[in-house]
Amino acid sequence: MAPAGFPASLPLCVCLLLASGFAQAGRLLVLSMDGSHWFTMQTVVQKLIHRGHEVVAVMPEVSGQLRESLNFTMKTYSTSYTLEDLNHKHKKYTHAQWKTPEQSMLTLMTGTAKVYYELIMSHCRSLFNNKKLVEYLKQSSFDAVFLDPFELCGLTVAKYLSVPSVMFTRYFFCHYLEEGTQCPSPLSYVPRLFSKLSDTMTFKERVSNFVFYVEERAFCHYLFKSATDIASEVLQTPVALEDLFSQASIWLLRTDFVLDFPKPVMPNMVFIGGLNCQQRKPLSKVCCLSLAHEEGPGFRQ
């Protein structure tokens, strides 16, 4: 069954993101995770601008890769941490992931990952403390919010503004994608993310997959507790991550169905694999002549 509010908001988001020519240009609010997440999202944002949509990006003043652009409006807000703090905690987080990739869900949720995510999630409170920016967002009448779900503040902003949201991601930790889309995910056939299991599991592997899922249920809310606390403060009601993820109208997944093990999907889960593949320029004539010389007379252009 599709999520509540899905039929009404889906056509609007589809027209806004995918249609050109006959569709009226819309106003799009963009919130992205810092780092490599922004590199891919930026290509889509540039394409939307080329199609005539008006884009406003909201970003923290302290960031690693988020930069101003002449093509769209950018609104910034101050943060409680410095760039040195951000770089230091990010370095410790990535170093721990490379050094000990074989770690339990408990270790992931309670180690450097939690420290790093608490830091980057804290800027959401700074955003809503900027009353001038919040008032601007309320008065701008956006048609949709285009966001990376790892930027959990974007989910809070979308719910606060009561605007349809479009998720743009490769995956997400834990069980929130399945629950947000109300998509079934039978544990006997669908391996959990990072479990390193396949879709053809033995009984022992199925038990292991179930234990992995139980760990997710037990510890994931702890990892993102800061985000739900801030969302509860802003929305003035108790909020769980399931509440934030269930509001998404469309999930744009940067992968292809054939690259994953077979699993159920929902109508609002759209595969856009290949987006991360950069378009290469054609070989120059000099290069082609060099290849022909190396290959000999049998080479054909």
PDB file of C-alpha atoms in Angstrom:
ATOM      1  CA  MET A   1       0.000   0.000   0.000  1.00  0.00           C
ATOM      2  CA  ALA A   2       1.291   3.464  -0.871  1.00  0.00           C
ATOM      3  CA  PRO A   3       2.048   5.954   1.902  1.00  0.00           C
ATOM      4  CA  ALA A   4      -0.624   8.360   3.025  1.00  0.00           C
ATOM      5  CA  GLY A   5      -0.776  11.452   0.838  1.00  0.00           C
ATOM      6  CA  PHE A   6       1.165   9.693  -1.898  1.00  0.00           C
ATOM      7  CA  PRO A   7      -1.349   9.982  -4.807  1.00  0.00           C
ATOM      8  CA  ALA A   8      -1.828  13.713  -4.325  1.00  0.00           C
ATOM      9  CA  SER A   9       1.814  14.737  -4.051  1.00  0.00           C
ATOM     10  CA  LEU A  10       3.392  12.336  -6.539  1.00  0.00           C
ATOM     11  CA  PRO A  11       2.188  14.020  -9.794  1.00  0.00           C
ATOM     12  CA  LEU A  12       3.433  17.406  -8.605  1.00  0.00           C
ATOM     13  CA  CYS A  13       6.921  16.080  -7.858  1.00  0.00           C
ATOM     14  CA  VAL A  14       7.098  14.064 -11.071  1.00  0.00           C
ATOM     15  CA  CYS A  15       6.188  17.100 -13.147  1.00  0.00           C
ATOM     16  CA  LEU A  16       8.610  19.288 -11.254  1.00  0.00           C
ATOM     17  CA  LEU A  17      11.608  16.967 -11.535  1.00  0.00           C
ATOM     18  CA  LEU A  18      11.117  15.021 -14.751  1.00  0.00           C
ATOM     19  CA  ALA A  19       8.979  16.996 -17.172  1.00  0.00           C
ATOM     20  CA  SER A  20      10.218  19.714 -19.480  1.00  0.00           C
ATOM     21  CA  GLY A  21       8.725  21.943 -22.113  1.00  0.00           C
ATOM     22  CA  PHE A  22       5.028  21.573 -21.345  1.00  0.00           C
ATOM     23  CA  ALA A  23       5.464  21.742 -17.550  1.00  0.00           C
ATOM     24  CA  GLN A  24       5.401  25.063 -15.745  1.00  0.00           C
ATOM     25  CA  ALA A  25       8.644  25.850 -13.951  1.00  0.00           C
ATOM     26  CA  GLY A  26       8.487  25.527 -10.176  1.00  0.00           C
ATOM     27  CA  ARG A  27      10.287  26.721  -7.066  1.00  0.00           C
ATOM     28  CA  LEU A  28      12.517  24.091  -5.523  1.00  0.00           C
ATOM     29  CA  LEU A  29      14.143  24.121  -2.089  1.00  0.00           C
ATOM     30  CA  VAL A  30      17.363  22.087  -1.914  1.00  0.00           C
ATOM     31  CA  LEU A  31      19.045  20.713   1.213  1.00  0.00           C
ATOM     32  CA  SER A  32      22.035  18.434   0.745  1.00  0.00           C
ATOM     33  CA  MET A  33      24.459  16.512   2.885  1.00  0.00           C
ATOM     34  CA  ASP A  34      27.979  17.910   2.736  1.00  0.00           C
ATOM     35  CA  GLY A  35      30.855  16.156   0.996  1.00  0.00           C
ATOM     36  CA  SER A  36      30.526  13.698  -1.872  1.00  0.00           C
ATOM     37  CA  HIS A  37      26.734  13.669  -1.516  1.00  0.00           C
ATOM     38  CA  TRP A  38      26.637  17.209  -2.899  1.00  0.00           C
ATOM     39  CA  PHE A  39      28.725  16.392  -5.994  1.00  0.00           C
ATOM     40  CA  THR A  40      26.029  14.140  -7.455  1.00  0.00           C
ATOM     41  CA  MET A  41      23.079  16.223  -6.316  1.00  0.00           C
ATOM     42  CA  GLN A  42      24.640  19.324  -7.865  1.00  0.00           C
ATOM     43  CA  THR A  43      24.488  17.785 -11.347  1.00  0.00           C
ATOM     44  CA  VAL A  44      20.735  17.259 -10.975  1.00  0.00           C
ATOM     45  CA  VAL A  45      20.246  20.762  -9.584  1.00  0.00           C
ATOM     46  CA  GLN A  46      22.066  22.256 -12.578  1.00  0.00           C
ATOM     47  CA  LYS A  47      19.819  20.261 -14.920  1.00  0.00           C
ATOM     48  CA  LEU A  48      16.690  21.486 -13.156  1.00  0.00           C
ATOM     49  CA  ILE A  49      17.898  25.079 -13.487  1.00  0.00           C
ATOM     50  CA  HIS A  50      18.536  24.481 -17.194  1.00  0.00           C
ATOM     51  CA  ARG A  51      14.911  23.380 -17.525  1.00  0.00           C
ATOM     52  CA  GLY A  52      13.702  26.651 -16.061  1.00  0.00           C
ATOM     53  CA  HIS A  53      13.095  25.775 -12.408  1.00  0.00           C
ATOM     54  CA  GLU A  54      13.977  28.272  -9.692  1.00  0.00           C
ATOM     55  CA  VAL A  55      16.272  26.724  -7.090  1.00  0.00           C
ATOM     56  CA  VAL A  56      17.049  27.933  -3.583  1.00  0.00           C
ATOM     57  CA  ALA A  57      19.680  26.000  -1.635  1.00  0.00           C
ATOM     58  CA  VAL A  58      19.961  26.251   2.142  1.00  0.00           C
ATOM     59  CA  MET A  59      23.427  25.450   3.499  1.00  0.00           C
ATOM     60  CA  PRO A  60      25.403  25.974   6.713  1.00  0.00           C
ATOM     61  CA  GLU A  61      28.159  28.575   6.598  1.00  0.00           C
ATOM     62  CA  VAL A  62      30.653  25.968   7.808  1.00  0.00           C
ATOM     63  CA  SER A  63      30.970  23.170   5.245  1.00  0.00           C
ATOM     64  CA  GLY A  64      33.565  21.186   3.373  1.00  0.00           C
ATOM     65  CA  GLN A  65      32.209  21.060  -0.177  1.00  0.00           C
ATOM     66  CA  LEU A  66      29.019  23.158  -0.279  1.00  0.00           C
ATOM     67  CA  ARG A  67      29.835  26.259  -2.295  1.00  0.00           C
ATOM     68  CA  GLU A  68      28.018  29.260  -3.701  1.00  0.00           C
ATOM     69  CA  SER A  69      26.876  29.176  -7.301  1.00  0.00           C
ATOM     70  CA  LEU A  70      25.877  31.866  -9.770  1.00  0.00           C
ATOM     71  CA  ASN A  71      23.072  29.648 -11.080  1.00  0.00           C
ATOM     72  CA  PHE A  72      20.912  29.460  -7.983  1.00  0.00           C
ATOM     73  CA  THR A  73      20.111  31.376  -4.817  1.00  0.00           C
ATOM     74  CA  MET A  74      21.920  30.194  -1.709  1.00  0.00           C
ATOM     75  CA  LYS A  75      20.843  30.972   1.837  1.00  0.00           C
ATOM     76  CA  THR A  76      23.296  30.285   4.644  1.00  0.00           C
ATOM     77  CA  TYR A  77      23.096  30.196   8.421  1.00  0.00           C
ATOM     78  CA  SER A  78      25.733  30.147  11.157  1.00  0.00           C
ATOM     79  CA  THR A  79      26.670  26.994  13.066  1.00  0.00           C
ATOM     80  CA  SER A  80      27.867  26.239  16.584  1.00  0.00           C
ATOM     81  CA  TYR A  81      30.995  24.452  15.317  1.00  0.00           C
ATOM     82  CA  THR A  82      34.017  25.522  13.279  1.00  0.00           C
ATOM     83  CA  LEU A  83      35.460  24.080  10.090  1.00  0.00           C
ATOM     84  CA  GLU A  84      38.324  22.635  12.145  1.00  0.00           C
ATOM     85  CA  ASP A  85      35.829  20.786  14.357  1.00  0.00           C
ATOM     86  CA  LEU A  86      34.029  19.417  11.318  1.00  0.00           C
ATOM     87  CA  ASN A  87      37.206  18.256   9.575  1.00  0.00           C
ATOM     88  CA  HIS A  88      38.614  16.697  12.750  1.00  0.00           C
ATOM     89  CA  LYS A  89      35.530  14.623  13.542  1.00  0.00           C
ATOM     90  CA  HIS A  90      35.049  13.646   9.893  1.00  0.00           C
ATOM     91  CA  LYS A  91      38.663  12.460   9.705  1.00  0.00           C
ATOM     92  CA  LYS A  92      38.266  10.353  12.854  1.00  0.00           C
ATOM     93  CA  TYR A  93      34.999   8.897  11.530  1.00  0.00           C
ATOM     94  CA  THR A  94      36.380   7.924   8.114  1.00  0.00           C
ATOM     95  CA  HIS A  95      39.615   6.595   9.613  1.00  0.00           C
ATOM     96  CA  ALA A  96      37.651   4.317  11.938  1.00  0.00           C
ATOM     97  CA  GLN A  97      35.537   3.021   9.040  1.00  0.00           C
ATOM     98  CA  TRP A  98      38.592   2.144   6.929  1.00  0.00           C
ATOM     99  CA  LYS A  99      40.553   0.713   9.847  1.00  0.00           C
ATOM    100  CA  THR A 100      37.806  -1.561  11.185  1.00  0.00           C
ATOM    101  CA  PRO A 101      35.260  -2.200   8.405  1.00  0.00           C
ATOM    102  CA  GLU A 102      34.237  -5.470  10.082  1.00  0.00           C
ATOM    103  CA  GLN A 103      32.345  -4.019  13.025  1.00  0.00           C
ATOM    104  CA  SER A 104      29.019  -4.706  14.652  1.00  0.00           C
ATOM    105  CA  MET A 105      25.992  -2.470  14.443  1.00  0.00           C
ATOM    106  CA  LEU A 106      26.460  -1.606  18.122  1.00  0.00           C
ATOM    107  CA  THR A 107      30.051  -0.466  17.525  1.00  0.00           C
ATOM    108  CA  LEU A 108      28.951   1.648  14.555  1.00  0.00           C
ATOM    109  CA  MET A 109      26.130   3.291  16.460  1.00  0.00           C
ATOM    110  CA  THR A 110      28.087   4.107  19.599  1.00  0.00           C
ATOM    111  CA  GLY A 111      31.533   4.995  18.230  1.00  0.00           C
ATOM    112  CA  THR A 112      32.894   7.800  16.076  1.00  0.00           C
ATOM    113  CA  ALA A 113      29.861   7.617  13.785  1.00  0.00           C
ATOM    114  CA  LYS A 114      27.553   8.853  16.524  1.00  0.00           C
ATOM    115  CA  VAL A 115      29.933  11.674  17.454  1.00  0.00           C
ATOM    116  CA  TYR A 116      30.211  12.788  13.833  1.00  0.00           C
ATOM    117  CA  TYR A 117      26.495  12.601  13.083  1.00  0.00           C
ATOM    118  CA  GLU A 118      25.602  14.464  16.264  1.00  0.00           C
ATOM    119  CA  LEU A 119      27.883  17.284  15.135  1.00  0.00           C
ATOM    120  CA  ILE A 120      26.403  17.635  11.653  1.00  0.00           C
ATOM    121  CA  MET A 121      22.841  17.213  12.923  1.00  0.00           C
ATOM    122  CA  SER A 122      23.312  20.034  15.416  1.00  0.00           C
ATOM    123  CA  HIS A 123      23.238  22.643  12.645  1.00  0.00           C
ATOM    124  CA  CYS A 124      19.506  22.016  12.212  1.00  0.00           C
ATOM    125  CA  ARG A 125      18.868  23.825  15.472  1.00  0.00           C
ATOM    126  CA  SER A 126      20.999  26.692  14.164  1.00  0.00           C
ATOM    127  CA  LEU A 127      18.875  26.837  11.014  1.00  0.00           C
ATOM    128  CA  PHE A 128      15.613  27.168  12.930  1.00  0.00           C
ATOM    129  CA  ASN A 129      17.169  29.670  15.334  1.00  0.00           C
ATOM    130  CA  ASN A 130      17.690  31.938  12.333  1.00  0.00           C
ATOM    131  CA  LYS A 131      14.229  33.512  12.414  1.00  0.00           C
ATOM    132  CA  LYS A 132      14.873  35.650   9.339  1.00  0.00           C
ATOM    133  CA  LEU A 133      15.752  32.587   7.254  1.00  0.00           C
ATOM    134  CA  VAL A 134      12.793  30.579   8.568  1.00  0.00           C
ATOM    135  CA  GLU A 135      10.417  33.420   7.723  1.00  0.00           C
ATOM    136  CA  TYR A 136      11.902  33.593   4.214  1.00  0.00           C
ATOM    137  CA  LEU A 137      11.304  29.870   3.726  1.00  0.00           C
ATOM    138  CA  LYS A 138       7.718  30.170   4.943  1.00  0.00           C
ATOM    139  CA  GLN A 139       6.966  33.071   2.597  1.00  0.00           C
ATOM    140  CA  SER A 140       8.629  31.546  -0.479  1.00  0.00           C
ATOM    141  CA  SER A 141       5.866  29.034  -1.318  1.00  0.00           C
ATOM    142  CA  PHE A 142       8.114  26.243  -2.553  1.00  0.00           C
ATOM    143  CA  ASP A 143       6.593  23.514  -4.694  1.00  0.00           C
ATOM    144  CA  ALA A 144       8.845  20.755  -3.361  1.00  0.00           C
ATOM    145  CA  VAL A 145      11.918  20.060  -1.230  1.00  0.00           C
ATOM    146  CA  PHE A 146      14.745  18.190  -2.969  1.00  0.00           C
ATOM    147  CA  LEU A 147      16.909  16.607  -0.310  1.00  0.00           C
ATOM    148  CA  ASP A 148      19.412  13.974   0.658  1.00  0.00           C
ATOM    149  CA  PRO A 149      17.940  11.854   3.491  1.00  0.00           C
ATOM    150  CA  PHE A 150      21.350  11.846   5.214  1.00  0.00           C
ATOM    151  CA  GLU A 151      20.674  15.569   5.697  1.00  0.00           C
ATOM    152  CA  LEU A 152      17.974  14.810   8.253  1.00  0.00           C
ATOM    153  CA  CYS A 153      17.285  18.490   8.773  1.00  0.00           C
ATOM    154  CA  GLY A 154      15.770  18.569   5.293  1.00  0.00           C
ATOM    155  CA  LEU A 155      13.076  16.136   6.432  1.00  0.00           C
ATOM    156  CA  THR A 156      12.236  18.423   9.341  1.00  0.00           C
ATOM    157  CA  VAL A 157      12.138  21.476   7.075  1.00  0.00           C
ATOM    158  CA  ALA A 158       9.806  19.714   4.609  1.00  0.00           C
ATOM    159  CA  LYS A 159       7.423  18.697   7.390  1.00  0.00           C
ATOM    160  CA  TYR A 160       7.588  22.158   8.961  1.00  0.00           C
ATOM    161  CA  LEU A 161       6.708  23.829   5.645  1.00  0.00           C
ATOM    162  CA  SER A 162       4.167  21.112   4.700  1.00  0.00           C
ATOM    163  CA  VAL A 163       5.833  20.780   1.287  1.00  0.00           C
ATOM    164  CA  PRO A 164       6.213  17.535  -0.737  1.00  0.00           C
ATOM    165  CA  SER A 165       9.709  16.080  -0.458  1.00  0.00           C
ATOM    166  CA  VAL A 166      11.806  14.190  -3.007  1.00  0.00           C
ATOM    167  CA  MET A 167      14.561  11.948  -1.629  1.00  0.00           C
ATOM    168  CA  PHE A 168      17.797  11.602  -3.571  1.00  0.00           C
ATOM    169  CA  THR A 169      20.109   8.857  -2.345  1.00  0.00           C
ATOM    170  CA  ARG A 170      21.905   5.563  -2.999  1.00  0.00           C
ATOM    171  CA  TYR A 171      20.690   3.939   0.224  1.00  0.00           C
ATOM    172  CA  PHE A 172      19.999   4.762   3.844  1.00  0.00           C
ATOM    173  CA  PHE A 173      21.054   3.145   7.091  1.00  0.00           C
ATOM    174  CA  CYS A 174      18.691   0.935   9.018  1.00  0.00           C
ATOM    175  CA  HIS A 175      15.072   0.208   8.174  1.00  0.00           C
ATOM    176  CA  TYR A 176      13.730   3.688   7.505  1.00  0.00           C
ATOM    177  CA  LEU A 177      13.577   3.426   3.712  1.00  0.00           C
ATOM    178  CA  GLU A 178      11.354   0.338   3.896  1.00  0.00           C
ATOM    179  CA  GLU A 179       9.148   1.785   6.607  1.00  0.00           C
ATOM    180  CA  GLY A 180       8.992   5.210   4.988  1.00  0.00           C
ATOM    181  CA  THR A 181       7.724   3.707   1.727  1.00  0.00           C
ATOM    182  CA  GLN A 182       5.739   0.911   3.456  1.00  0.00           C
ATOM    183  CA  CYS A 183       7.713  -1.527   1.336  1.00  0.00           C
ATOM    184  CA  PRO A 184       7.841  -5.174   2.465  1.00  0.00           C
ATOM    185  CA  SER A 185      11.313  -6.584   3.070  1.00  0.00           C
ATOM    186  CA  PRO A 186      11.106 -10.271   4.066  1.00  0.00           C
ATOM    187  CA  LEU A 187      14.168 -11.144   6.130  1.00  0.00           C
ATOM    188  CA  SER A 188      14.345 -14.690   4.769  1.00  0.00           C
ATOM    189  CA  TYR A 189      15.007 -13.409   1.241  1.00  0.00           C
ATOM    190  CA  VAL A 190      16.235  -9.800   1.428  1.00  0.00           C
ATOM    191  CA  PRO A 191      19.670  -9.356   3.072  1.00  0.00           C
ATOM    192  CA  ARG A 192      20.120  -6.314   5.267  1.00  0.00           C
ATOM    193  CA  LEU A 193      22.460  -3.561   4.115  1.00  0.00           C
ATOM    194  CA  PHE A 194      26.106  -4.231   5.123  1.00  0.00           C
ATOM    195  CA  SER A 195      25.256  -7.775   6.266  1.00  0.00           C
ATOM    196  CA  LYS A 196      27.300  -9.261   3.368  1.00  0.00           C
ATOM    197  CA  LEU A 197      24.630 -11.919   2.839  1.00  0.00           C
ATOM    198  CA  SER A 198      22.974 -12.902  -0.440  1.00  0.00           C
ATOM    199  CA  ASP A 199      19.346 -13.561  -1.326  1.00  0.00           C
ATOM    200  CA  THR A 200      19.954 -17.338  -1.130  1.00  0.00           C
ATOM    201  CA  MET A 201      20.548 -17.789   2.580  1.00  0.00           C
ATOM    202  CA  THR A 202      20.914 -20.923   4.638  1.00  0.00           C
ATOM    203  CA  PHE A 203      18.910 -21.256   7.841  1.00  0.00           C
ATOM    204  CA  LYS A 204      21.898 -20.048   9.864  1.00  0.00           C
ATOM    205  CA  GLU A 205      22.335 -17.032   7.567  1.00  0.00           C
ATOM    206  CA  ARG A 206      18.643 -16.194   7.858  1.00  0.00           C
ATOM    207  CA  VAL A 207      18.983 -16.170  11.627  1.00  0.00           C
ATOM    208  CA  SER A 208      22.045 -13.933  11.261  1.00  0.00           C
ATOM    209  CA  ASN A 209      20.070 -11.598   8.984  1.00  0.00           C
ATOM    210  CA  PHE A 210      17.296 -11.446  11.577  1.00  0.00           C
ATOM    211  CA  VAL A 211      19.780 -10.640  14.358  1.00  0.00           C
ATOM    212  CA  PHE A 212      21.254  -7.882  12.170  1.00  0.00           C
ATOM    213  CA  TYR A 213      17.764  -6.435  11.728  1.00  0.00           C
ATOM    214  CA  VAL A 214      17.090  -6.591  15.483  1.00  0.00           C
ATOM    215  CA  GLU A 215      20.315  -4.657  16.088  1.00  0.00           C
ATOM    216  CA  GLU A 216      19.109  -2.013  13.645  1.00  0.00           C
ATOM    217  CA  ARG A 217      15.805  -1.680  15.471  1.00  0.00           C
ATOM    218  CA  ALA A 218      17.577  -1.444  18.814  1.00  0.00           C
ATOM    219  CA  PHE A 219      20.323   1.052  18.011  1.00  0.00           C
ATOM    220  CA  CYS A 220      19.415   3.108  14.919  1.00  0.00           C
ATOM    221  CA  HIS A 221      17.125   5.459  16.807  1.00  0.00           C
ATOM    222  CA  TYR A 222      20.004   6.068  19.220  1.00  0.00           C
ATOM    223  CA  LEU A 223      22.330   7.130  16.394  1.00  0.00           C
ATOM    224  CA  PHE A 224      19.844   9.714  15.102  1.00  0.00           C
ATOM    225  CA  LYS A 225      18.375  10.755  18.445  1.00  0.00           C
ATOM    226  CA  SER A 226      19.688  14.330  18.118  1.00  0.00           C
ATOM    227  CA  ALA A 227      17.773  14.747  14.845  1.00  0.00           C
ATOM    228  CA  THR A 228      14.479  13.550  16.308  1.00  0.00           C
ATOM    229  CA  ASP A 229      14.954  15.713  19.423  1.00  0.00           C
ATOM    230  CA  ILE A 230      15.431  18.816  17.262  1.00  0.00           C
ATOM    231  CA  ALA A 231      12.479  17.862  15.031  1.00  0.00           C
ATOM    232  CA  SER A 232      10.284  17.434  18.117  1.00  0.00           C
ATOM    233  CA  GLU A 233      11.309  20.885  19.357  1.00  0.00           C
ATOM    234  CA  VAL A 234      10.643  22.544  16.004  1.00  0.00           C
ATOM    235  CA  LEU A 235       7.351  20.790  15.276  1.00  0.00           C
ATOM    236  CA  GLN A 236       6.260  20.965  18.943  1.00  0.00           C
ATOM    237  CA  THR A 237       5.163  17.343  18.990  1.00  0.00           C
ATOM    238  CA  PRO A 238       6.939  14.032  19.626  1.00  0.00           C
ATOM    239  CA  VAL A 239       8.561  12.940  16.363  1.00  0.00           C
ATOM    240  CA  ALA A 240      10.138   9.628  15.342  1.00  0.00           C
ATOM    241  CA  LEU A 241      12.265   9.095  12.253  1.00  0.00           C
ATOM    242  CA  GLU A 242       9.487   6.944  10.808  1.00  0.00           C
ATOM    243  CA  ASP A 243       7.256  10.046  10.864  1.00  0.00           C
ATOM    244  CA  LEU A 244       9.813  12.069   8.912  1.00  0.00           C
ATOM    245  CA  PHE A 245      10.582   9.419   6.304  1.00  0.00           C
ATOM    246  CA  SER A 246       6.945   8.495   5.682  1.00  0.00           C
ATOM    247  CA  GLN A 247       6.231  11.979   4.282  1.00  0.00           C
ATOM    248  CA  ALA A 248       8.511  11.487   1.242  1.00  0.00           C
ATOM    249  CA  SER A 249       6.643  11.578  -2.067  1.00  0.00           C
ATOM    250  CA  ILE A 250       9.359  10.077  -4.271  1.00  0.00           C
ATOM    251  CA  TRP A 251      12.599   8.212  -3.647  1.00  0.00           C
ATOM    252  CA  LEU A 252      15.136   8.723  -6.433  1.00  0.00           C
ATOM    253  CA  LEU A 253      17.608   5.856  -5.931  1.00  0.00           C
ATOM    254  CA  ARG A 254      21.035   6.279  -7.520  1.00  0.00           C
ATOM    255  CA  THR A 255      21.373   2.640  -8.458  1.00  0.00           C
ATOM    256  CA  ASP A 256      19.850   0.092 -10.797  1.00  0.00           C
ATOM    257  CA  PHE A 257      17.494  -2.730  -9.917  1.00  0.00           C
ATOM    258  CA  VAL A 258      19.806  -5.302 -11.528  1.00  0.00           C
ATOM    259  CA  LEU A 259      22.744  -4.278  -9.305  1.00  0.00           C
ATOM    260  CA  ASP A 260      21.006  -5.415  -6.105  1.00  0.00           C
ATOM    261  CA  PHE A 261      19.526  -8.692  -4.991  1.00  0.00           C
ATOM    262  CA  PRO A 262      15.838  -9.137  -5.970  1.00  0.00           C
ATOM    263  CA  LYS A 263      13.548  -7.408  -3.513  1.00  0.00           C
ATOM    264  CA  PRO A 264      10.146  -5.705  -3.435  1.00  0.00           C
ATOM    265  CA  VAL A 265       9.925  -2.068  -4.483  1.00  0.00           C
ATOM    266  CA  MET A 266       7.137   0.490  -4.326  1.00  0.00           C
ATOM    267  CA  PRO A 267       5.793   2.747  -7.116  1.00  0.00           C
ATOM    268  CA  ASN A 268       7.399   5.842  -5.592  1.00  0.00           C
ATOM    269  CA  MET A 269      10.879   4.247  -5.622  1.00  0.00           C
ATOM    270  CA  VAL A 270      12.492   5.308  -8.927  1.00  0.00           C
ATOM    271  CA  PHE A 271      15.844   3.862 -10.024  1.00  0.00           C
ATOM    272  CA  ILE A 272      18.145   6.386 -11.689  1.00  0.00           C
ATOM    273  CA  GLY A 273      21.337   4.320 -11.920  1.00  0.00           C
ATOM    274  CA  GLY A 274      24.214   5.669 -13.992  1.00  0.00           C
ATOM    275  CA  LEU A 275      23.903   9.180 -12.642  1.00  0.00           C
ATOM    276  CA  ASN A 276      27.310   8.876 -11.010  1.00  0.00           C
ATOM    277  CA  CYS A 277      28.946   7.901 -14.312  1.00  0.00           C
ATOM    278  CA  GLN A 278      30.696  10.897 -15.814  1.00  0.00           C
ATOM    279  CA  GLN A 279      30.238  11.580 -19.521  1.00  0.00           C
ATOM    280  CA  ARG A 280      33.594  11.160 -21.237  1.00  0.00           C
ATOM    281  CA  LYS A 281      34.672  13.247 -24.192  1.00  0.00           C
ATOM    282  CA  PRO A 282      35.233  11.432 -27.523  1.00  0.00           C
ATOM    283  CA  LEU A 283      38.795  10.400 -28.332  1.00  0.00           C
ATOM    284  CA  SER A 284      40.785  12.970 -30.259  1.00  0.00           C
ATOM    285  CA  LYS A 285      42.099  12.234 -33.753  1.00  0.00           C
ATOM    286  CA  VAL A 286      45.646  12.202 -32.426  1.00  0.00           C
ATOM    287  CA  CYS A 287      44.696   9.522 -29.907  1.00  0.00           C
ATOM    288  CA  CYS A 288      42.889   7.455 -32.545  1.00  0.00           C
ATOM    289  CA  LEU A 289      45.893   7.623 -34.906  1.00  0.00           C
ATOM    290  CA  SER A 290      48.179   6.552 -32.067  1.00  0.00           C
ATOM    291  CA  LEU A 291      45.949   3.577 -31.300  1.00  0.00           C
ATOM    292  CA  ALA A 292      45.811   2.624 -34.971  1.00  0.00           C
ATOM    293  CA  HIS A 293      49.611   2.690 -35.188  1.00  0.00           C
ATOM    294  CA  GLU A 294      49.927   0.450 -32.109  1.00  0.00           C
ATOM    295  CA  GLU A 295      47.322  -2.030 -33.315  1.00  0.00           C
ATOM    296  CA  GLY A 296      48.736  -2.307 -36.804  1.00  0.00           C
ATOM    297  CA  PRO A 297      46.960  -2.706 -40.175  1.00  0.00           C
ATOM    298  CA  GLY A 298      44.095  -4.712 -38.720  1.00  0.00           C
ATOM    299  CA  PHE A 299      42.850  -1.825 -36.591  1.00  0.00           C
ATOM    300  CA  ARG A 300      39.576  -0.223 -37.667  1.00  0.00           C
ATOM    301  CA  GLN A 301      38.314   3.139 -36.497  1.00  0.00           C
TER     302      GLN A 301
END
